[in-house]
Tab-separated table of C-alpha atoms in Angstrom:
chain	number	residue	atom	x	y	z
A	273	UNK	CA	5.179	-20.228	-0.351
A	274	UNK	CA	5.728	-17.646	-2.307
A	275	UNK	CA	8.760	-14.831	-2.269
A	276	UNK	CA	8.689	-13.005	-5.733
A	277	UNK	CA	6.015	-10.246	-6.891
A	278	UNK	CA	6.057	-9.070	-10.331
A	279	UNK	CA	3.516	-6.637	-11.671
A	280	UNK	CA	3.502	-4.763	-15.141
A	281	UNK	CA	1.521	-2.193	-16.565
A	282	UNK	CA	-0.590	-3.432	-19.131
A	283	UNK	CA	0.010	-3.211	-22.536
A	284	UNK	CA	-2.626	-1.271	-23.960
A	285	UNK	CA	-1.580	1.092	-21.361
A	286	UNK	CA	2.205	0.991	-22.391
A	287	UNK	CA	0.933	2.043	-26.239
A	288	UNK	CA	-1.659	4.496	-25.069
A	289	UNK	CA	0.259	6.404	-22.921
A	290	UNK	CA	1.974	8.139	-25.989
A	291	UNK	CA	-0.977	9.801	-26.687
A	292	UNK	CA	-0.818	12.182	-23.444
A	293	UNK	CA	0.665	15.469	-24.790
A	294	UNK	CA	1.990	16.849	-22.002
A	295	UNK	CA	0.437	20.008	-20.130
A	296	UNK	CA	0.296	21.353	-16.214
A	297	UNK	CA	-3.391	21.857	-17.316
A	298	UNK	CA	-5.168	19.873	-14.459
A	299	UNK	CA	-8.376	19.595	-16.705
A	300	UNK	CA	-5.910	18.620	-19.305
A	301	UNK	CA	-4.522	15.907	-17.352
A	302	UNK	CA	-7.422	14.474	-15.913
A	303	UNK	CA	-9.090	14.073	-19.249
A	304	UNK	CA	-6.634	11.775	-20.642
A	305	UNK	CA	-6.536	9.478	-16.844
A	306	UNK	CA	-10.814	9.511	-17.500
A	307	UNK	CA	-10.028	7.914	-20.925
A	308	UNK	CA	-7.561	5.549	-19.521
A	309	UNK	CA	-10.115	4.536	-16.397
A	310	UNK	CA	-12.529	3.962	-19.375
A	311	UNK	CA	-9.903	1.786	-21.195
A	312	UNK	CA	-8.867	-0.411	-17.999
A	313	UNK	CA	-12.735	-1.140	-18.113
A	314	UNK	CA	-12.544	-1.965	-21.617
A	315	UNK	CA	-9.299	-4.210	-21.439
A	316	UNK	CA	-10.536	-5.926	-18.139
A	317	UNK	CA	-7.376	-5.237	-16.497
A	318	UNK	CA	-9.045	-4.104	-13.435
A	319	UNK	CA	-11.021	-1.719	-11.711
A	320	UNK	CA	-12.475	1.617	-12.825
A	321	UNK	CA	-9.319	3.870	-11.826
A	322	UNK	CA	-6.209	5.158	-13.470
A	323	UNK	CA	-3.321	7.680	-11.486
A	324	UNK	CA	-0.629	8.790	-12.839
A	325	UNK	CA	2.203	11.006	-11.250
A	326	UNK	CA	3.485	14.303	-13.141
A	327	UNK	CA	6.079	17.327	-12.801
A	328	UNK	CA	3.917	19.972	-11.004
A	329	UNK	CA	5.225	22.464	-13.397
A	330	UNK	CA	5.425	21.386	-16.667
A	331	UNK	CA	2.954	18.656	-16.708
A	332	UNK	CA	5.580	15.910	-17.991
A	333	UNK	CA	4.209	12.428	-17.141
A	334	UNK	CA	6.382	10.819	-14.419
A	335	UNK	CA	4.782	7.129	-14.364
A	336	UNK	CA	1.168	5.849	-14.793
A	337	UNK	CA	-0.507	3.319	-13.018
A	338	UNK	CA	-4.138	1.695	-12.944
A	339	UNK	CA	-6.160	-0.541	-10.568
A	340	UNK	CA	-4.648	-4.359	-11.188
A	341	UNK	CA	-6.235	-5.795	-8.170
A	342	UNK	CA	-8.284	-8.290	-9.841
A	343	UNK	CA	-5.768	-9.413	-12.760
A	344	UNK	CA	-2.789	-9.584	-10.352
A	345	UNK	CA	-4.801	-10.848	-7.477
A	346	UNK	CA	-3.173	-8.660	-5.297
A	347	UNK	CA	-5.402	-5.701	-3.145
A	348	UNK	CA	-2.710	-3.217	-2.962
A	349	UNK	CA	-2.449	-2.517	-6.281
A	350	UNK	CA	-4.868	0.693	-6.117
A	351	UNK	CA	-4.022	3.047	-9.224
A	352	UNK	CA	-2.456	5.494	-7.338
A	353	UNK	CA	0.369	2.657	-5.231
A	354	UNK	CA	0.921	1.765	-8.977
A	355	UNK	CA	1.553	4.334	-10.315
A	356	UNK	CA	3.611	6.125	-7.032
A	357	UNK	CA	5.460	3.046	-7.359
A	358	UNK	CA	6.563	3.119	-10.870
A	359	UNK	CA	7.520	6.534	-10.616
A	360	UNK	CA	10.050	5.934	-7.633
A	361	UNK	CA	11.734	3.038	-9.717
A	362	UNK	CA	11.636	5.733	-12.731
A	363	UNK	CA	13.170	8.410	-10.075
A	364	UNK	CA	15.391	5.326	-8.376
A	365	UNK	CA	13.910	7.156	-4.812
A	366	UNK	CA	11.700	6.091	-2.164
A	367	UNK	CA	11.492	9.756	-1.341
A	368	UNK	CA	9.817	11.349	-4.871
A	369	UNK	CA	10.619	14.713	-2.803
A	370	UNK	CA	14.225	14.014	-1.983
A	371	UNK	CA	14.419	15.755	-5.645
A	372	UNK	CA	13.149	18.591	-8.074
A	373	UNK	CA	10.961	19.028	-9.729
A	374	UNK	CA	8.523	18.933	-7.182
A	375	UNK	CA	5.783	16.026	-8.500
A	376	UNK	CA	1.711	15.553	-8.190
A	377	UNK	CA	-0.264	12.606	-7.994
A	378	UNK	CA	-3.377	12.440	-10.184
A	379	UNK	CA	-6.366	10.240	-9.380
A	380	UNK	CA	-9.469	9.756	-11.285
A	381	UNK	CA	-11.133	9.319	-7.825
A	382	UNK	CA	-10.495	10.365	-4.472
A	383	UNK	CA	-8.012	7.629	-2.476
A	384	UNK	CA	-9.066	5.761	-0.300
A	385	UNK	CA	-7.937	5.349	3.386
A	386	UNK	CA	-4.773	2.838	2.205
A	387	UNK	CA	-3.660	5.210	-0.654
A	388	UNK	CA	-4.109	8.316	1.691
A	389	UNK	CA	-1.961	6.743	3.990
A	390	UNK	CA	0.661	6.216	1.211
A	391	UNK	CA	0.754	9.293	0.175
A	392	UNK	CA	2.986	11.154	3.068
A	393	UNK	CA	5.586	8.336	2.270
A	394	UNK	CA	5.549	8.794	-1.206
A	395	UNK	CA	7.111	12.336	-1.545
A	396	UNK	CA	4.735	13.692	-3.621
A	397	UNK	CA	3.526	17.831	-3.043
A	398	UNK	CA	0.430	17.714	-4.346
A	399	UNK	CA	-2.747	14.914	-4.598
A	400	UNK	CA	-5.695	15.996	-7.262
A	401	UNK	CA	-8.741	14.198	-7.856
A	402	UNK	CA	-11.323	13.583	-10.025
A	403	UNK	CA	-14.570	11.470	-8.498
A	404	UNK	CA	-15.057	12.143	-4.837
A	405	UNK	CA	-15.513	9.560	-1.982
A	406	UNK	CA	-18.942	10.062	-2.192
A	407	UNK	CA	-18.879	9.324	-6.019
A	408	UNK	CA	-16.927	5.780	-5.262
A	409	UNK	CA	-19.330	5.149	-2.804
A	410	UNK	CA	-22.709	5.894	-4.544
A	411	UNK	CA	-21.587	2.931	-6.756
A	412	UNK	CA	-20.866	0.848	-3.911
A	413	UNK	CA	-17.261	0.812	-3.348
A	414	UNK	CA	-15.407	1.467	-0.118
A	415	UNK	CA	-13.666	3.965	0.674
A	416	UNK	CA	-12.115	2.464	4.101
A	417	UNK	CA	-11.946	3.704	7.547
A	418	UNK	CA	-10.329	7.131	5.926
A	419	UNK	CA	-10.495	10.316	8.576
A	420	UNK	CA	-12.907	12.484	7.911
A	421	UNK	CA	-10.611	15.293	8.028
A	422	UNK	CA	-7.995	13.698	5.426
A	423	UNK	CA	-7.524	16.649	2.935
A	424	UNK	CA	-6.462	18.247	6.435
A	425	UNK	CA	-3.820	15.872	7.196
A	426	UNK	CA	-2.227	15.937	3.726
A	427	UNK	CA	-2.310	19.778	3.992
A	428	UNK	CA	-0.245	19.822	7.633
A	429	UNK	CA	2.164	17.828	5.784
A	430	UNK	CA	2.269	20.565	3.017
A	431	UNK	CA	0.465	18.499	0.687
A	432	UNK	CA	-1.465	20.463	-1.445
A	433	UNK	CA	-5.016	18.675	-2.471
A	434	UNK	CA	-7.069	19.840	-5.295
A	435	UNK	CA	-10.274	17.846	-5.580
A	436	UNK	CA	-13.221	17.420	-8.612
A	437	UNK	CA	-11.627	18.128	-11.578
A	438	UNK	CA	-13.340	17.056	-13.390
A	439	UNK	CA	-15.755	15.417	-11.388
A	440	UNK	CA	-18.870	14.569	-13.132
A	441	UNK	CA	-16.586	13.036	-16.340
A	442	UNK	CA	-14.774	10.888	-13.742
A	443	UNK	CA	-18.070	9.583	-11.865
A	444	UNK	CA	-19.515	8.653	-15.017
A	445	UNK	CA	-17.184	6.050	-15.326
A	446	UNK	CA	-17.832	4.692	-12.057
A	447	UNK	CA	-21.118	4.283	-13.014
A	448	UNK	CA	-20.483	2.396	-15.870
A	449	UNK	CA	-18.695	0.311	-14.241
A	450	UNK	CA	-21.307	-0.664	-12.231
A	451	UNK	CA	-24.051	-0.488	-14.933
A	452	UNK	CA	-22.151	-2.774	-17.077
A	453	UNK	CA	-22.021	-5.295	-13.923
A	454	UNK	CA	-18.725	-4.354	-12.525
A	455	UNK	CA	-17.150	-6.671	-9.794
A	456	UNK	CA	-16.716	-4.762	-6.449
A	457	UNK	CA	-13.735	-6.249	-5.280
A	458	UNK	CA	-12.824	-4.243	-2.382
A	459	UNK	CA	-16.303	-3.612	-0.317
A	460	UNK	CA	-15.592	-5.527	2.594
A	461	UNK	CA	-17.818	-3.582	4.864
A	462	UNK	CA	-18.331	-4.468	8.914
B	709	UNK	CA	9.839	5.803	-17.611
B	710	UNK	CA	9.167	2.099	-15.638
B	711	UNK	CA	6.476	-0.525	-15.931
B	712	UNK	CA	7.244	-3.166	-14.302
B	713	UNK	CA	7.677	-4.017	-10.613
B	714	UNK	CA	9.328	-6.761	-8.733
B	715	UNK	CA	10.672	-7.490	-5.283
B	716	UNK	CA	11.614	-10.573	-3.710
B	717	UNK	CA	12.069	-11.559	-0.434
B	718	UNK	CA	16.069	-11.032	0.767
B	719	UNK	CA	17.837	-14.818	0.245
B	720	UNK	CA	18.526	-14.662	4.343
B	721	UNK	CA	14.894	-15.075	4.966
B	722	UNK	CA	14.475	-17.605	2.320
B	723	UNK	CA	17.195	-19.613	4.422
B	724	UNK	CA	15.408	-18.135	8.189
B	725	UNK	CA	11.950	-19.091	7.279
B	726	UNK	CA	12.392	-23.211	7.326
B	727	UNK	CA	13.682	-22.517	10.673
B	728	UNK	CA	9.631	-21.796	12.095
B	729	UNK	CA	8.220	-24.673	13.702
B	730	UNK	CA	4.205	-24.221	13.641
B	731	UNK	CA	2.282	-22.965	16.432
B	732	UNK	CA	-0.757	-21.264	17.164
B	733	UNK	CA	0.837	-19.560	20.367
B	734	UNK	CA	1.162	-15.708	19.321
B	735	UNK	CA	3.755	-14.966	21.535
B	736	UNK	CA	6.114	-18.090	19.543
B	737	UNK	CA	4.946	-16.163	16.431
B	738	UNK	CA	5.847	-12.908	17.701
B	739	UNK	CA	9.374	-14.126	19.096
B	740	UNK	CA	9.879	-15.582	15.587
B	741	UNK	CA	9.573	-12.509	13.823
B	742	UNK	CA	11.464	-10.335	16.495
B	743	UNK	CA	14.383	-12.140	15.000
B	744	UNK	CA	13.400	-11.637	11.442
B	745	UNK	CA	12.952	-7.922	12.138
B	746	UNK	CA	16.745	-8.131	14.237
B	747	UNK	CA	18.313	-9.649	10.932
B	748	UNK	CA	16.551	-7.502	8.827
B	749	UNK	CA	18.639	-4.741	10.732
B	750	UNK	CA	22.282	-6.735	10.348
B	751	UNK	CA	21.269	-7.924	6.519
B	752	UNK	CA	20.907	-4.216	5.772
B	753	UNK	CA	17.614	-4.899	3.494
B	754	UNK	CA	15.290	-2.211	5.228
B	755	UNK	CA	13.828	-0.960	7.909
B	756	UNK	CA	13.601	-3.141	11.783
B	757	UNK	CA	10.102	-4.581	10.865
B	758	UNK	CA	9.048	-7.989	10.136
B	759	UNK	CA	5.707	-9.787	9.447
B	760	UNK	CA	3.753	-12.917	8.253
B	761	UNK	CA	0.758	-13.680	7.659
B	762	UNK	CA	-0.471	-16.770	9.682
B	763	UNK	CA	-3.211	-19.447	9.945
B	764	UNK	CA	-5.452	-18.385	12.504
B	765	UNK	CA	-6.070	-22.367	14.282
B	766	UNK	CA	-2.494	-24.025	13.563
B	767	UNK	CA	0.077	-20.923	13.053
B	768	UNK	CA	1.022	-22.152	9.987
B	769	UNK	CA	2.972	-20.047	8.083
B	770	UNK	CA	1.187	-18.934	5.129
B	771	UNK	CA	4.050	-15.989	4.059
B	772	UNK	CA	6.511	-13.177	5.154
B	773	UNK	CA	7.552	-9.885	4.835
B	774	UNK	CA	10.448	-7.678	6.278
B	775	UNK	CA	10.515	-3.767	5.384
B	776	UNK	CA	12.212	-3.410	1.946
B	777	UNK	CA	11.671	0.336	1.388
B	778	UNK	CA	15.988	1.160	1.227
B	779	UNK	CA	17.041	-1.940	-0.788
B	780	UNK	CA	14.045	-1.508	-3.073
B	781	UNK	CA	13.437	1.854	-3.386
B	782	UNK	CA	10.118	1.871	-2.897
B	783	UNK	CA	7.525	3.656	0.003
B	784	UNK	CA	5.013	1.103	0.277
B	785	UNK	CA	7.156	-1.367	0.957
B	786	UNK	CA	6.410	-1.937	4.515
B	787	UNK	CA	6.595	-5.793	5.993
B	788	UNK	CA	3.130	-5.708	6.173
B	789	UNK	CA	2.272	-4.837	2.607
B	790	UNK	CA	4.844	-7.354	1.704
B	791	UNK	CA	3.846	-10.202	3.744
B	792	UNK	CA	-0.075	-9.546	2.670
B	793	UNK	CA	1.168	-9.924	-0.881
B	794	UNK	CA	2.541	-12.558	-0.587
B	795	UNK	CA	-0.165	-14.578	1.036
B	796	UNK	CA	-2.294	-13.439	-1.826
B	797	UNK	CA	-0.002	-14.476	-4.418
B	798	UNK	CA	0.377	-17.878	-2.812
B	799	UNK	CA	-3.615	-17.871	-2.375
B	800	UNK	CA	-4.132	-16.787	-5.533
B	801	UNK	CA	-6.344	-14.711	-4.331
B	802	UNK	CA	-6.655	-10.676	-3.422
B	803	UNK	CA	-8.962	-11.973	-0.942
B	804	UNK	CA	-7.509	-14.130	1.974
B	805	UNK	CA	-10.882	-13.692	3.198
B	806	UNK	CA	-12.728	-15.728	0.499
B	807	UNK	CA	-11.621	-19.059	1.427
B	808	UNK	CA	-10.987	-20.624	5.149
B	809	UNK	CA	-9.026	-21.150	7.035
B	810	UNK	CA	-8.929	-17.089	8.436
B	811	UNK	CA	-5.667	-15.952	8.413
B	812	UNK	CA	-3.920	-13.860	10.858
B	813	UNK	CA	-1.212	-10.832	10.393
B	814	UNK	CA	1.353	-10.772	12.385
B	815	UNK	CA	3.760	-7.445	12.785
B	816	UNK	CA	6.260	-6.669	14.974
B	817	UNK	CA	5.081	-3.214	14.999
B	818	UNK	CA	1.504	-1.366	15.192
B	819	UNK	CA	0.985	-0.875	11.345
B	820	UNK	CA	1.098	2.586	10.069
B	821	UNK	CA	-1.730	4.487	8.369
B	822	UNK	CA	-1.084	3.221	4.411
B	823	UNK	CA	-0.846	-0.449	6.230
B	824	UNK	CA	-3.922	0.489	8.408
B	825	UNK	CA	-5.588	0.842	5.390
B	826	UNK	CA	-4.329	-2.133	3.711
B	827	UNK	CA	-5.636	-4.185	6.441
B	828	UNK	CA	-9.449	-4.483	5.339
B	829	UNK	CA	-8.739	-5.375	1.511
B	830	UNK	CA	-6.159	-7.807	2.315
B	831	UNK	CA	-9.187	-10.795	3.884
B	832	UNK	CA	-6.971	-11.096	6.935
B	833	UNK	CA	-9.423	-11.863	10.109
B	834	UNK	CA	-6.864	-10.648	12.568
B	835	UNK	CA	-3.900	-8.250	13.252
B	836	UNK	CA	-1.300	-8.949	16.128
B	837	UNK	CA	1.218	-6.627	17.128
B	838	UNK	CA	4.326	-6.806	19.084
B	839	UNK	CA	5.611	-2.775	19.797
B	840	UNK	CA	3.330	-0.057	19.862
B	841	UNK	CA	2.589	3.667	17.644
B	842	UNK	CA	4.130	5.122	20.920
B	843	UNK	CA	7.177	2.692	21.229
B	844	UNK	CA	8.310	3.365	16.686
B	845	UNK	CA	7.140	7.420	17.690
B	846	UNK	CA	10.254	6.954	20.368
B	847	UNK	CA	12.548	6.358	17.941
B	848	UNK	CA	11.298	8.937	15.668
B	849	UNK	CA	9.409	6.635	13.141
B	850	UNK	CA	6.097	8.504	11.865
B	851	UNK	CA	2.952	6.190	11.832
B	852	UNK	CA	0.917	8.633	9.399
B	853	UNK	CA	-2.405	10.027	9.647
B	854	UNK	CA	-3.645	7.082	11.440
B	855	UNK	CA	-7.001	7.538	13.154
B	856	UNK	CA	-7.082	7.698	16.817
B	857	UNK	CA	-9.499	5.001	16.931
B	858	UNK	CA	-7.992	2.558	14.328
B	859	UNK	CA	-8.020	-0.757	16.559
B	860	UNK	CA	-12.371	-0.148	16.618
B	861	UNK	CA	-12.136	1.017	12.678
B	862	UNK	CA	-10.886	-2.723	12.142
B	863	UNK	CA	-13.216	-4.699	14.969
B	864	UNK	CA	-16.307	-2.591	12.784
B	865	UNK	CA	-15.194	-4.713	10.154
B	866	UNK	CA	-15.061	-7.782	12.123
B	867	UNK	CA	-11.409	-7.792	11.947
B	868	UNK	CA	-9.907	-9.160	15.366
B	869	UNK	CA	-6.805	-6.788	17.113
B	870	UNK	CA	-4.331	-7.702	19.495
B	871	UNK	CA	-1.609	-5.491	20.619
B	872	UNK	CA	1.582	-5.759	22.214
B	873	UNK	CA	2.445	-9.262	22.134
B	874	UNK	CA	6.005	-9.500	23.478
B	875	UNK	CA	6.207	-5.033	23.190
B	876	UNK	CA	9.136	-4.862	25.315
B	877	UNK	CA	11.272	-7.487	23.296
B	878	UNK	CA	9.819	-5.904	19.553
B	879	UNK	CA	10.504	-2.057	20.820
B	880	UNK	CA	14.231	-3.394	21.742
B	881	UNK	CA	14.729	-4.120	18.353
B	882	UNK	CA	13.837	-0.657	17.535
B	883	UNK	CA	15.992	1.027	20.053
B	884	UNK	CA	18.985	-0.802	18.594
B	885	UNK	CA	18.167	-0.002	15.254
B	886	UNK	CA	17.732	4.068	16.432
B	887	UNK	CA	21.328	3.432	18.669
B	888	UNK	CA	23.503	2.304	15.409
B	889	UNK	CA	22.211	4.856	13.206
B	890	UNK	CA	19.470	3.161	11.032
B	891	UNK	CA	18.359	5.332	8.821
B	892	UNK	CA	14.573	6.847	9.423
B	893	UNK	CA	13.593	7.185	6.033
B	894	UNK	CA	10.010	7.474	6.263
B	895	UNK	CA	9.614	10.450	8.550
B	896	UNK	CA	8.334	13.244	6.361
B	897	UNK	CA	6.867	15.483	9.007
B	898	UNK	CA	4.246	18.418	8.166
């Protein structure tokens, strides 16, 4: 029975991230996640998704993170719980809001209804998105029993959500994904 | 800035676990991990919630979790995320679903929305919980976004729920941990 869980960004990722010049430039921001998506295809490290989390105002990145379900056989590990949770061990905080600056959370596609529900614990002010749900699920993947109202519920928690930045860049990669024969790891449907 | 993530489970329940004796009964499963949850409180490793994740036909224990969000610093960190994990790192699988026998998870407490949404990805067949959304709202614990019809959003999937096995005993532990002080560190409100 197992007690320990280890999990490391890969390290393509750990070299490439050096290239992100940093910018509160949404566009800016999402660009380089789109190439990183593209790259966790590449280096078969996963699914089609990168996050990151950055200082709101200055665009500094805070900690990345990309989908490791299928090399770390383990389902949480969704781009955006990666990457929330490398920033709190950079920050040493559960709480990314216990401190300024405030921080946002970056996702190449909308999250879906276990990453949404992450989010309020996380700390983070702000969620933006690239690909929407209906982008992920186009391709096949599933989204989860998510509300329908979920931008809403981040909101009356003073969440601020931007979504498609970005968009069309960010579903093209989810497409091919799929195109190239993609495994759909997480579409356990009813 | 971090890449790499690891938690363990606390030595204490390293020790607890071999004291289990197997049974399929959910309320001997449920008065197991009351204690966990209770010793989670006195061992000061996180918040008063335990669970495991179970075979469905023999209750054998397959792996554990206790809520690790304080002594690891990290949101997501809920007993449930933590026991799923580590059934699919002793699987080897991020599907417990993919292989039989059909595994059951067992919390002391309704899961929250992130865990909510953890639940279909994770291949469990079956979620049994001991207190209740309204019995952790009591003490001031947030359950998230959480749609009002979550227990049907999991049947649709073909994902069995069962709620309130021993409530009374599993919302005691909460009250206790409320009446010393514990610290509610996961109630960001809107």
């Amino acid at each position: 029975m197992e007690t320990l869980i280890q999990f490391e960004l890969p390290r393509w990722l750990q070299r490439y991230q050096q290239s992100y010049q940093a910018s509160a430039d949404l566009e800016a921001q999402m660009d380089f996640l789109i190439d990183v998506s593209r790259l966790n295809i590449q280096y078969d490290s996963g699914g089609p998704f990168a996050a990151a989390v950055f200082e709101i105002d200055t665009g500094k990145l805070v900690a990345l993170g990309v989908n490791l379900v299928t090399s770390k056989n383990l389902s949480m590990l969704h781009a955006e719980m990666v990457a929330l949770s490398m920033a709190q061990q950079t920050r040493g905080s559960y709480d990314l809001g216990a401190e300024k600056p405030d921080l946002s959370l970056v996702t190449t596609c909308e999250p879906c209804a276990m990453c949404f529900g992450a989010i309020p614990w996380s700390g983070v002010r702000q969620v933006v998105s690239g690909a929407t749900d209906a982008d992920a699920r186009a391709i096949g993947f599933d989204e989860g029993p998510k509300p329908d109202d979920w931008q809403k519920a981040l909101e009356d928690r003073q969440i601020k959500v931007i979504s498609g930045v970005h968009r069309d860049k960010a579903a093209a990669v989810l497409r091919a994904y799929m195109n190239q024969g993609g495994m759909l790891y997480n579409s356990r449907q009813g």
